[in-house]
PDB file of C-alpha atoms in Angstrom:
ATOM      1  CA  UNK A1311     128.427 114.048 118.847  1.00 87.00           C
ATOM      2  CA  UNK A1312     126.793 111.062 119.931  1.00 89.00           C
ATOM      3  CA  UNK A1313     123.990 111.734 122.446  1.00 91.00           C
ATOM      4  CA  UNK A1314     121.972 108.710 124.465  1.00 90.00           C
ATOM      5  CA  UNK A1315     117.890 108.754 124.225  1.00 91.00           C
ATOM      6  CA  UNK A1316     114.523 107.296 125.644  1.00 89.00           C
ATOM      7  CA  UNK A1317     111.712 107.224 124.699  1.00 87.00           C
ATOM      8  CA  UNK A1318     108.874 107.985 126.867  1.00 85.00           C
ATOM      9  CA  UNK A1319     105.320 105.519 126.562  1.00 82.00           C
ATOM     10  CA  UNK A1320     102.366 105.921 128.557  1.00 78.00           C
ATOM     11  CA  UNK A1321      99.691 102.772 129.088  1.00 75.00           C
ATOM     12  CA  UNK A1322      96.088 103.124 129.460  1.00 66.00           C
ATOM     13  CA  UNK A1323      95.828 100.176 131.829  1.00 66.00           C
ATOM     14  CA  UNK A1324      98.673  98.119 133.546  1.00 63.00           C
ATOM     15  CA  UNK A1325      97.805  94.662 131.869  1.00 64.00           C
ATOM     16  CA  UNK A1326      97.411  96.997 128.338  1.00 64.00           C
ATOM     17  CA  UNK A1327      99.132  95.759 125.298  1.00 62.00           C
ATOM     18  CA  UNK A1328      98.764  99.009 123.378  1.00 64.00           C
ATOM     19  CA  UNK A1329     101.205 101.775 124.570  1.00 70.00           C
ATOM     20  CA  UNK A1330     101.490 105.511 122.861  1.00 75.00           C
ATOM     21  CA  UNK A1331     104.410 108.118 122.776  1.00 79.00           C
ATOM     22  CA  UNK A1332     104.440 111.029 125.430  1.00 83.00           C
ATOM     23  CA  UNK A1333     107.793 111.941 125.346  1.00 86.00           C
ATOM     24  CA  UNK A1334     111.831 111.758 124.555  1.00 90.00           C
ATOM     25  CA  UNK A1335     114.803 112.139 127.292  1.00 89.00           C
ATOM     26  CA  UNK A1336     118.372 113.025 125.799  1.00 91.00           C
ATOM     27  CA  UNK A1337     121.634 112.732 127.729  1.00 88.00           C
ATOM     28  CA  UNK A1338     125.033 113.685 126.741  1.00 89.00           C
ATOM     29  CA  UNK A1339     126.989 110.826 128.373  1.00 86.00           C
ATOM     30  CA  UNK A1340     130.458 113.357 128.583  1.00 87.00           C
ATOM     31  CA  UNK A1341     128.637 115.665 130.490  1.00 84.00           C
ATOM     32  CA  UNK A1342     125.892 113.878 132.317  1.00 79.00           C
ATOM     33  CA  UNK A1343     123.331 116.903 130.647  1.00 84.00           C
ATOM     34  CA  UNK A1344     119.865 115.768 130.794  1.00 85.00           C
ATOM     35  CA  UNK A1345     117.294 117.410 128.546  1.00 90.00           C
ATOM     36  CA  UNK A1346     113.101 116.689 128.327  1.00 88.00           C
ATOM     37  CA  UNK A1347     110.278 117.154 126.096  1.00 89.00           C
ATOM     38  CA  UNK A1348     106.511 116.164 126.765  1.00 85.00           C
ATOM     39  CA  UNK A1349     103.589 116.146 125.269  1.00 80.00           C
ATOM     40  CA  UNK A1350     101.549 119.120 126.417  1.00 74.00           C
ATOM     41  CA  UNK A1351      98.454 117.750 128.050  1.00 68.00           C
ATOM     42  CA  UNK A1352      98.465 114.950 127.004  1.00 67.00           C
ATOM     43  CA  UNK A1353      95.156 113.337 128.527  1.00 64.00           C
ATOM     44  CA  UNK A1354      93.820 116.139 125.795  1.00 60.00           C
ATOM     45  CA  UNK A1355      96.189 114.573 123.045  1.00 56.00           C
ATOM     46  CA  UNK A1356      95.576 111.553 123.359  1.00 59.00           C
ATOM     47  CA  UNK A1357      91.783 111.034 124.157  1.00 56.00           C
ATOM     48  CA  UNK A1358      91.237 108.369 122.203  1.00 50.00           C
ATOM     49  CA  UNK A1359      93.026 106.142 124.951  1.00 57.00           C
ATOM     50  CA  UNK A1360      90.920 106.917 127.850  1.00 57.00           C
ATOM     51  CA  UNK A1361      93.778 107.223 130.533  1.00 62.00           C
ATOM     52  CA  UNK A1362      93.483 107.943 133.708  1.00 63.00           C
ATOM     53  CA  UNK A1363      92.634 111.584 134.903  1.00 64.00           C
ATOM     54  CA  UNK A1364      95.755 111.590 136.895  1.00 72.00           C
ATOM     55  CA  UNK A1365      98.151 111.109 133.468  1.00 71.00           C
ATOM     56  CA  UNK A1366      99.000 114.834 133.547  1.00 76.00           C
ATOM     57  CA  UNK A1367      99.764 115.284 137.049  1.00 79.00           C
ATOM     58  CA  UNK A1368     101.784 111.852 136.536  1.00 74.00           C
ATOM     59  CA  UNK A1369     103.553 112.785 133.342  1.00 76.00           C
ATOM     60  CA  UNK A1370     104.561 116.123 135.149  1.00 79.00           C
ATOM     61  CA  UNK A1371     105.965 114.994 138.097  1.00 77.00           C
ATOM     62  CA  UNK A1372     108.108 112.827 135.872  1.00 73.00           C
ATOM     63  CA  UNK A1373     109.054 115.223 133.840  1.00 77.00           C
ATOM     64  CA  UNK A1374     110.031 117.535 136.849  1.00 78.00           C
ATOM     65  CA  UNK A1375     111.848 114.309 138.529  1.00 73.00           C
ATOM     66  CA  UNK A1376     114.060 114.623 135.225  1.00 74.00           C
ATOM     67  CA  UNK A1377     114.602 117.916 135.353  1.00 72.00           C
ATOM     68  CA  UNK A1378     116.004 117.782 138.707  1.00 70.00           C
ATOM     69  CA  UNK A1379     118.775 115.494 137.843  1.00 66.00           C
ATOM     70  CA  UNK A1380     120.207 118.788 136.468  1.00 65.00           C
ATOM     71  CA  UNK A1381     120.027 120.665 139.443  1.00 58.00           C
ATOM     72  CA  UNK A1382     122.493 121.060 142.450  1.00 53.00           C
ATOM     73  CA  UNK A1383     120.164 120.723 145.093  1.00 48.00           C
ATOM     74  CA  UNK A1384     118.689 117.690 144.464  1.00 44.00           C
ATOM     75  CA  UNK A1385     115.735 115.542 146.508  1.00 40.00           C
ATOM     76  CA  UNK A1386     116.934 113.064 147.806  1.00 36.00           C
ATOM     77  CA  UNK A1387     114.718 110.293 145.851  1.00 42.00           C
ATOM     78  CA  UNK A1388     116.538 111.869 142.851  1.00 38.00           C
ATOM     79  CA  UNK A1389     120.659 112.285 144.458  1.00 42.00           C
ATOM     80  CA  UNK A1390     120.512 108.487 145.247  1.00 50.00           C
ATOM     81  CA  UNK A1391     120.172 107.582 141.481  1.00 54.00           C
ATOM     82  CA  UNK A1392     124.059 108.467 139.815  1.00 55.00           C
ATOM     83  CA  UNK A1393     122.684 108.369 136.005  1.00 66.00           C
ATOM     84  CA  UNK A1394     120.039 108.841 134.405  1.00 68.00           C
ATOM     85  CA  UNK A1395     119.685 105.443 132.940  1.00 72.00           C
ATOM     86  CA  UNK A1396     119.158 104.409 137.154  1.00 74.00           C
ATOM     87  CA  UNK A1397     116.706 107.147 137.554  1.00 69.00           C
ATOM     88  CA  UNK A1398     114.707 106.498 134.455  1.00 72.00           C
ATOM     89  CA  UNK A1399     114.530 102.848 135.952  1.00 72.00           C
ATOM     90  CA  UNK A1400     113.537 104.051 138.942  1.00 69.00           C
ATOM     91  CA  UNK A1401     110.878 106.458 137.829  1.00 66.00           C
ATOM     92  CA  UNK A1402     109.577 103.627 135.639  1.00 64.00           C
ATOM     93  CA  UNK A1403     109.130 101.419 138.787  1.00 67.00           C
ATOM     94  CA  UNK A1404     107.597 104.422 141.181  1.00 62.00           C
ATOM     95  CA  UNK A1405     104.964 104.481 138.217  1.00 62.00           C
ATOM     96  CA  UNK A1406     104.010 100.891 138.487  1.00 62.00           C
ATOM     97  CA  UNK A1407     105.025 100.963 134.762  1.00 65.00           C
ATOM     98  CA  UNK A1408     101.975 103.079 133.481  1.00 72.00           C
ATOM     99  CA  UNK A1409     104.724 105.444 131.911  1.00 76.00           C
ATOM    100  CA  UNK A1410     107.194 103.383 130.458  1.00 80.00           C
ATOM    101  CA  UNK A1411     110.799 103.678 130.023  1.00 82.00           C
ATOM    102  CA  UNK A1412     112.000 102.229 126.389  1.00 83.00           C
ATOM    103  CA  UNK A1413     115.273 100.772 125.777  1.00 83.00           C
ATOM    104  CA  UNK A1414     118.209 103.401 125.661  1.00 84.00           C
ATOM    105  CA  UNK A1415     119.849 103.888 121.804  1.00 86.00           C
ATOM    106  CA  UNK A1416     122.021 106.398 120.391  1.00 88.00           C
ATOM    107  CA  UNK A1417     122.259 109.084 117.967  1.00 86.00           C
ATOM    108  CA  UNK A1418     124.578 111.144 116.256  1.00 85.00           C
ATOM    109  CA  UNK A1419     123.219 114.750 116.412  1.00 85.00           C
ATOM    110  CA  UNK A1420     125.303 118.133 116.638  1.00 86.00           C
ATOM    111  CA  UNK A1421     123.729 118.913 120.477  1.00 91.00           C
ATOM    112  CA  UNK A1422     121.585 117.873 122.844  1.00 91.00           C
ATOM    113  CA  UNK A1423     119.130 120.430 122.069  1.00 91.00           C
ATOM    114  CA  UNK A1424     118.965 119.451 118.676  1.00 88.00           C
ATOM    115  CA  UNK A1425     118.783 116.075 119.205  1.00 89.00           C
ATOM    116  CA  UNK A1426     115.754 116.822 121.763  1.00 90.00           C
ATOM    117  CA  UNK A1427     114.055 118.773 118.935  1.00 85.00           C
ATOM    118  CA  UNK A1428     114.501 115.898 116.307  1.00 81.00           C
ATOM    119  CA  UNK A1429     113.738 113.126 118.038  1.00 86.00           C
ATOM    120  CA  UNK A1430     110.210 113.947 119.727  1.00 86.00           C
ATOM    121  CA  UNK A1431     109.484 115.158 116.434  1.00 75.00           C
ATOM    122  CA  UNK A1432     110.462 111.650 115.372  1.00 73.00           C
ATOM    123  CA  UNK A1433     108.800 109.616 118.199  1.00 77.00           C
ATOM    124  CA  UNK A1434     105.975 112.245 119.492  1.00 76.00           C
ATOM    125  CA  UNK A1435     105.638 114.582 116.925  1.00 61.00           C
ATOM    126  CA  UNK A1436     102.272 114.580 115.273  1.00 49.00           C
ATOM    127  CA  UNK A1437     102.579 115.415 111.405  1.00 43.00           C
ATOM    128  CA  UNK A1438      99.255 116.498 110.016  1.00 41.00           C
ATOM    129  CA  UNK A1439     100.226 115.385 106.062  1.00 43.00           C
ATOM    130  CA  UNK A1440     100.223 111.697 106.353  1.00 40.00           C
ATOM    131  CA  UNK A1441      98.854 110.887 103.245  1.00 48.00           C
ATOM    132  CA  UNK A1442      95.424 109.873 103.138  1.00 59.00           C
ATOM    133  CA  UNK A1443      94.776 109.105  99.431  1.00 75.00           C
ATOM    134  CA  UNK A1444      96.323 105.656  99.521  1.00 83.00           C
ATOM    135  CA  UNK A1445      93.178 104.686 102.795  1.00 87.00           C
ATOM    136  CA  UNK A1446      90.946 106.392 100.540  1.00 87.00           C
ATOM    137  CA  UNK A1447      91.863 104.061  97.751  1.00 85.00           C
ATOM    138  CA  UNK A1448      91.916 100.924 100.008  1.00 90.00           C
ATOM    139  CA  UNK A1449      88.664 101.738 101.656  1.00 92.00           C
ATOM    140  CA  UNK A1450      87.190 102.057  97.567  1.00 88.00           C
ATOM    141  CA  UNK A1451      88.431  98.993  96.750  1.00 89.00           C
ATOM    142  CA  UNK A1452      87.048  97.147  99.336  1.00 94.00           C
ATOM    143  CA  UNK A1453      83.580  98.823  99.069  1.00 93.00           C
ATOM    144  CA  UNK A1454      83.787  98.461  95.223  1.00 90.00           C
ATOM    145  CA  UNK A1455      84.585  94.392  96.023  1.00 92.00           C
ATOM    146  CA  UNK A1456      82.093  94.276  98.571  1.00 95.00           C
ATOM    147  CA  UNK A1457      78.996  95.933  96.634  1.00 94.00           C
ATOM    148  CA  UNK A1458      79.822  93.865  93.313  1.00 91.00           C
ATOM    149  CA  UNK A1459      78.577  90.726  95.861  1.00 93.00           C
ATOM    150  CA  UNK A1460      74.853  90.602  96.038  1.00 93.00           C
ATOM    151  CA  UNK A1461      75.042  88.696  99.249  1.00 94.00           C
ATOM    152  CA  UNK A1462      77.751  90.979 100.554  1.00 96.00           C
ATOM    153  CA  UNK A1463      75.808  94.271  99.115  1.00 95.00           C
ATOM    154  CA  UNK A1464      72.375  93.379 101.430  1.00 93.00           C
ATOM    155  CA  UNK A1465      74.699  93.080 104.270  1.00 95.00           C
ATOM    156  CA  UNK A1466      76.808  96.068 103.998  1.00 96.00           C
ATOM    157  CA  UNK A1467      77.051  98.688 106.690  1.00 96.00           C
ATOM    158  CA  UNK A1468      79.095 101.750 105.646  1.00 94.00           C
ATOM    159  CA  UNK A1469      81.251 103.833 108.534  1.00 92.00           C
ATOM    160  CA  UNK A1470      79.252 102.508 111.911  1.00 94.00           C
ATOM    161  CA  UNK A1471      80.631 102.997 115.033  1.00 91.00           C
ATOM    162  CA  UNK A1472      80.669 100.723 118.134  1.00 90.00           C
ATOM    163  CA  UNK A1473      80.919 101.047 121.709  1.00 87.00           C
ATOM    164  CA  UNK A1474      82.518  99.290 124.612  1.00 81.00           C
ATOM    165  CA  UNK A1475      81.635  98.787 128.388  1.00 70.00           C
ATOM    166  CA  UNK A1476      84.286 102.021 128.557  1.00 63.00           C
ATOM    167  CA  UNK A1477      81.414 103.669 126.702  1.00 66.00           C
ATOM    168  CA  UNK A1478      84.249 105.239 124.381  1.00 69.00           C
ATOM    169  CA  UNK A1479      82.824 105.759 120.719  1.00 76.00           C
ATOM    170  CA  UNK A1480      85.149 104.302 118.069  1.00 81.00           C
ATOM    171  CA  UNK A1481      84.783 104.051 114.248  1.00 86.00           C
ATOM    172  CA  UNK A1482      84.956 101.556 111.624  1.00 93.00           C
ATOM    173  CA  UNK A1483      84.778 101.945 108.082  1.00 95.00           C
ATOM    174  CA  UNK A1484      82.795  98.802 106.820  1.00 97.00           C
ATOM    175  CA  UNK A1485      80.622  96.070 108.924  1.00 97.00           C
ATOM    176  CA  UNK A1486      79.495  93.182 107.195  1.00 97.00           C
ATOM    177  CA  UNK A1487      76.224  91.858 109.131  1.00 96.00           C
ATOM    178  CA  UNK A1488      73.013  89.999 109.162  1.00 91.00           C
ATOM    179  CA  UNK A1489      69.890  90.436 111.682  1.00 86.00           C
ATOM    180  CA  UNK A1490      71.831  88.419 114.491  1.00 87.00           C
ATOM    181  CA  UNK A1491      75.596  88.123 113.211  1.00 94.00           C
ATOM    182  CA  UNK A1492      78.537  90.405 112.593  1.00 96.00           C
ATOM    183  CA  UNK A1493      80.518  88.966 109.923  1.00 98.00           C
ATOM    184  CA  UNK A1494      83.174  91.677 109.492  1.00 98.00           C
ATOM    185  CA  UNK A1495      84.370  95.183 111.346  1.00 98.00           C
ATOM    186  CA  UNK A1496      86.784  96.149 108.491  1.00 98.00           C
ATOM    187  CA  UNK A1497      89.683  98.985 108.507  1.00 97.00           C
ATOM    188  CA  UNK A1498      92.019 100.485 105.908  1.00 95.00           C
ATOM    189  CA  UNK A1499      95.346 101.264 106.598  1.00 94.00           C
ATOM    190  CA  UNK A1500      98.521 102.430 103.976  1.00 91.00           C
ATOM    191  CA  UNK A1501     101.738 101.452 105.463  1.00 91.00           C
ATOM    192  CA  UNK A1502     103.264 103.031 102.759  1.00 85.00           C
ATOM    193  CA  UNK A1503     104.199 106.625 104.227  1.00 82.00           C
ATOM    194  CA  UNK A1504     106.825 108.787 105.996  1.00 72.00           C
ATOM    195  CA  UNK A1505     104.370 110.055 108.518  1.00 74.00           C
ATOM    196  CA  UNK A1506     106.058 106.939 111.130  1.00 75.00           C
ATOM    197  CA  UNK A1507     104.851 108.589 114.137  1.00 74.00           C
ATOM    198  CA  UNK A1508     101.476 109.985 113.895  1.00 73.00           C
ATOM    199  CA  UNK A1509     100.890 106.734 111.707  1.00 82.00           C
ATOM    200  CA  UNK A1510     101.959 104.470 114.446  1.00 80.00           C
ATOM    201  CA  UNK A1511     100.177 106.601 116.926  1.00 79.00           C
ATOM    202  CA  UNK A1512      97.233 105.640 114.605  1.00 83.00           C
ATOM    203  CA  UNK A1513      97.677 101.801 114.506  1.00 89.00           C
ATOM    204  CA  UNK A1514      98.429 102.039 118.549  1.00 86.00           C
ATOM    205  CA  UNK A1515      95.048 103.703 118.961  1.00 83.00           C
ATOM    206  CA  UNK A1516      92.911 101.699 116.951  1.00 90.00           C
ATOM    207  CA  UNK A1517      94.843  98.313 118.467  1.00 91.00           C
ATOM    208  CA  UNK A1518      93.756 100.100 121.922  1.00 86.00           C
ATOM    209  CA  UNK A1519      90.106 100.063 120.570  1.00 87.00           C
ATOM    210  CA  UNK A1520      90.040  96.236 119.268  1.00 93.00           C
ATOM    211  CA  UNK A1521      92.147  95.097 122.608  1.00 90.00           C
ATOM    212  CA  UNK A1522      88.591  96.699 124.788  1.00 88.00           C
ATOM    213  CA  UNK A1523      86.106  95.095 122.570  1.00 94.00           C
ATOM    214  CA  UNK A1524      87.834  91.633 122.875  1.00 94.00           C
ATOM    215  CA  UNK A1525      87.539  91.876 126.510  1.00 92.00           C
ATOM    216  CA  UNK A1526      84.029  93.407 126.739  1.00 88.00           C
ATOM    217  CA  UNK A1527      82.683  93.239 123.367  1.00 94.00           C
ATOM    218  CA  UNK A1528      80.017  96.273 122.532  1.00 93.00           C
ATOM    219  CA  UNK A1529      76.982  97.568 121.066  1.00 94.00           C
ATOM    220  CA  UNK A1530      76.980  98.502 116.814  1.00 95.00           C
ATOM    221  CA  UNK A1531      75.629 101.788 115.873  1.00 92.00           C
ATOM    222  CA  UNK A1532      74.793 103.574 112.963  1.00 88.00           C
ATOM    223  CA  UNK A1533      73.340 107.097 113.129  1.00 81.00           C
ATOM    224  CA  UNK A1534      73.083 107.040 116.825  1.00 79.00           C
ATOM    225  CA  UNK A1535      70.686 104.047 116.579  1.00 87.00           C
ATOM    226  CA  UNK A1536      71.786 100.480 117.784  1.00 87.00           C
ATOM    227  CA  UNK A1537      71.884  98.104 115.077  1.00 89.00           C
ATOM    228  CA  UNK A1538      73.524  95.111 117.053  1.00 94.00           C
ATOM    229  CA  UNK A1539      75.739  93.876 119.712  1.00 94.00           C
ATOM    230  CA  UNK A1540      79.171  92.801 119.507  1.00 96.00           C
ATOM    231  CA  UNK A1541      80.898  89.389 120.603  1.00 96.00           C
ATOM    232  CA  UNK A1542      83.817  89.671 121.908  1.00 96.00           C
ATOM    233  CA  UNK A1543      85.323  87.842 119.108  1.00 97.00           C
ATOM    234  CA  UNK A1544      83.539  89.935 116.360  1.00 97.00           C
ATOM    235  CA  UNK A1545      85.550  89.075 113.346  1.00 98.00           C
ATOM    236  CA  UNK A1546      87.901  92.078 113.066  1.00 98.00           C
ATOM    237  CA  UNK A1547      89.968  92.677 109.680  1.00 98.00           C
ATOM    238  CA  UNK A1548      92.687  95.322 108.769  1.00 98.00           C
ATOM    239  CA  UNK A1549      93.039  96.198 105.030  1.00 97.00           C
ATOM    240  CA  UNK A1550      96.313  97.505 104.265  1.00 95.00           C
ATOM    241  CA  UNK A1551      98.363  99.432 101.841  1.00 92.00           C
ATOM    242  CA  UNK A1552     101.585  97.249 102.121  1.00 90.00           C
ATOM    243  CA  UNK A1553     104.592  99.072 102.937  1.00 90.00           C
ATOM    244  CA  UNK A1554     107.106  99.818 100.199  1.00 86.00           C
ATOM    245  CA  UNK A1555     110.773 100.842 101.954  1.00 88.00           C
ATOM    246  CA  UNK A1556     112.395  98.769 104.609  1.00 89.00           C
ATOM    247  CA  UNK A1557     111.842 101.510 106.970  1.00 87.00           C
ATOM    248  CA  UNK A1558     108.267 101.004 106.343  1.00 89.00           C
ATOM    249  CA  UNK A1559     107.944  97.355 106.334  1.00 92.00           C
ATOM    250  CA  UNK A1560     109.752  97.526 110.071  1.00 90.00           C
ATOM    251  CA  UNK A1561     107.387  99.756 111.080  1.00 88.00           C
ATOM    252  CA  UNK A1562     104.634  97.456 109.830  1.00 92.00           C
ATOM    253  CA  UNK A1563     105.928  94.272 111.482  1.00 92.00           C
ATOM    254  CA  UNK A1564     106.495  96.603 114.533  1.00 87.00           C
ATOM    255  CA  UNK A1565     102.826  98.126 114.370  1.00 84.00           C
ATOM    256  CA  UNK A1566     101.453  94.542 113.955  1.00 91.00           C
ATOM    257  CA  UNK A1567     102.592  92.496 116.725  1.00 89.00           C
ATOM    258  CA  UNK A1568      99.828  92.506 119.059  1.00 91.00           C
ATOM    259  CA  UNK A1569      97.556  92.065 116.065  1.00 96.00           C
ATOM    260  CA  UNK A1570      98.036  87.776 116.006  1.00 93.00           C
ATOM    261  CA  UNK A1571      97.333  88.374 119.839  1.00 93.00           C
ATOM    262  CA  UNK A1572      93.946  89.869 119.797  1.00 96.00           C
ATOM    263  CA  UNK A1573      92.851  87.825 116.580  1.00 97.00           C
ATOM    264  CA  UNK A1574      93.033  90.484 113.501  1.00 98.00           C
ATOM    265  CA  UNK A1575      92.938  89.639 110.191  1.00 98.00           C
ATOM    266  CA  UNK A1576      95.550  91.285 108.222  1.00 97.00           C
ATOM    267  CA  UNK A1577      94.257  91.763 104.376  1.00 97.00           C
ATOM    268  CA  UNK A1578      96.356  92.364 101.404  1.00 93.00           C
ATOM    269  CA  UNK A1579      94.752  94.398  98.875  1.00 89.00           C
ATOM    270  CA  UNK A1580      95.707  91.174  96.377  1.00 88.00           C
ATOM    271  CA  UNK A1581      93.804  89.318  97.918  1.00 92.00           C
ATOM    272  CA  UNK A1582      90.471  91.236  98.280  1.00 93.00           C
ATOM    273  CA  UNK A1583      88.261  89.443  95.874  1.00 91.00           C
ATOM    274  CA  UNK A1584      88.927  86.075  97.333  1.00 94.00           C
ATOM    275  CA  UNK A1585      88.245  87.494 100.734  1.00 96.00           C
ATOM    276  CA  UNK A1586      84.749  89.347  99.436  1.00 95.00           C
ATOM    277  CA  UNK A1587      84.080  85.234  97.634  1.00 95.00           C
ATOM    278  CA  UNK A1588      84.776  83.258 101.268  1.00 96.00           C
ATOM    279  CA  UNK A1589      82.686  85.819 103.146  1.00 97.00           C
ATOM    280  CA  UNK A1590      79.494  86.067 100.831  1.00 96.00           C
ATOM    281  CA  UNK A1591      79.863  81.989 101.961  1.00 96.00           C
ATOM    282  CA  UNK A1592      79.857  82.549 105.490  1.00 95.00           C
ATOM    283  CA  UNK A1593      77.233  84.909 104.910  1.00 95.00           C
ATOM    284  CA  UNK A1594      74.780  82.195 102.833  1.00 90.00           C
TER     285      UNK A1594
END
């Protein structure tokens, strides 16, 4: 049967570029059968973001505002809306667009149940096997390149982490720096795997993290000492696994669209030894 869905974003901040899955909404348009599924606490999920304490009472007021569509004795907020494509919209709006409403598609599924299951698995789920051997091998070869440079070698700081004015610790893998310069913040990432949601959930969080220290820059650390601040425009670069299926390179050209935006350096793994060669000349 073919079944109508949403899909259900939360954003950290209203002018945010960086969004993150909470949750799905299925319809049966013969029937006018609404089903939901959201995250479970999700402020606790999804931590990384720093949303606003009031997410959960938020989320779960929209979720019940759903639910009710179902139900013969409706509010009246939710009795004026006649489908739930106009109540979605609605809801959307009555949240100043902090939970956001994506664009209705369509699926073939055998029920509504079973497309609920399937799809938040698809767009929330969080599947613990994405396969971390291809980072491992990006992050090598970049450290490998990196430490075969003598100028790059004596600058080399190995998984630092920074901090924002929203005093939210986040991770890097490699920073390239002298006494009174960041060169480089660099990140691995393998595009090539079937793990598209908690991998996207990845890329969405780490975005989140560049898009604050563009607007407020930060402090370096490295074994909870401060090594150096952070410029707002801190050269930021992403080292990637490219993507191999089509279904992966859509998900990379959706993952990196904010990434011109904010000023990130996307790195092929091809191209890592001229990269390591232009930045030991930045660095003399």
């Amino acid at each position: 049967m073919r079944i109508r869905y949403w899909g259900i974003r939360a954003v950290p901040t209203p002018m945010s570029l960086t969004s993150i899955g909470i949750g799905v909404v299925v319809e049966d348009p013969r029937t006018g059968e609404v089903l939901t599924r959201f995250l479970e606490n999700p402020s606790s999920s999804l931590k990384l973001f720093k949303f606003p304490a009031t997410l959960d009472r938020d989320i779960k007021n929209f979720q019940t505002s759903l639910d009710s569509f179902n139900t013969p004795n409706r509010t009246f907020e939710i009795d004026q809306h006649s489908s739930a494509p106009e109540l979605l919209s609605f809801l959307s709006d009555h949240w100043n667009n902090m939970i956001v409403v994506e664009k209705q598609e369509y699926a073939a599924m055998e029920s509504p149940s079973v497309a609920l299951k399937k799809l938040f698995n698809i767009l929330v789920g969080i599947d613990k096997k994405e396969r971390r051997s291809k980072i491992t091998e990006v992050r090598r070869l970049v450290k490998s390149e990196y430490e075969s440079n003598e100028l790059i070698r004596e600058s080399l700081l190995e998984s630092p982490h920074y901090i924002s004015n929203d005093l939210v610790e986040r991770r890097t893998d490699l920073a390239v720096l002298s006494d009174k310069t960041v060169f480089e913040l660099n990140t691995a990432f393998s595009f090539e795997t079937d793990s598209f949601t908690s991998f996207q959930d990845r890329v969405e969080a780490w975005t989140w993290k560049i898009e604050n220290l563009r607007k407020d820059g930060g402090t370096l650390f490295k074994n909870n000492e401060e090594v150096i601040g952070l410029s707002p425009k801190t050269p930021v670069v992403a080292t990637i696994w490219p993507p191999r299926t089509e279904q992966q390179k859509k998900m990379f050209e959706n993952s990196t669209k904010k990434w011109d935006v904010l000023d990130i350096e996307i790195l092929q793994m091809e191209n890592i030894h001229q990269h390591a060669n232009q930045l030991a000349r930045k660095i003399a």
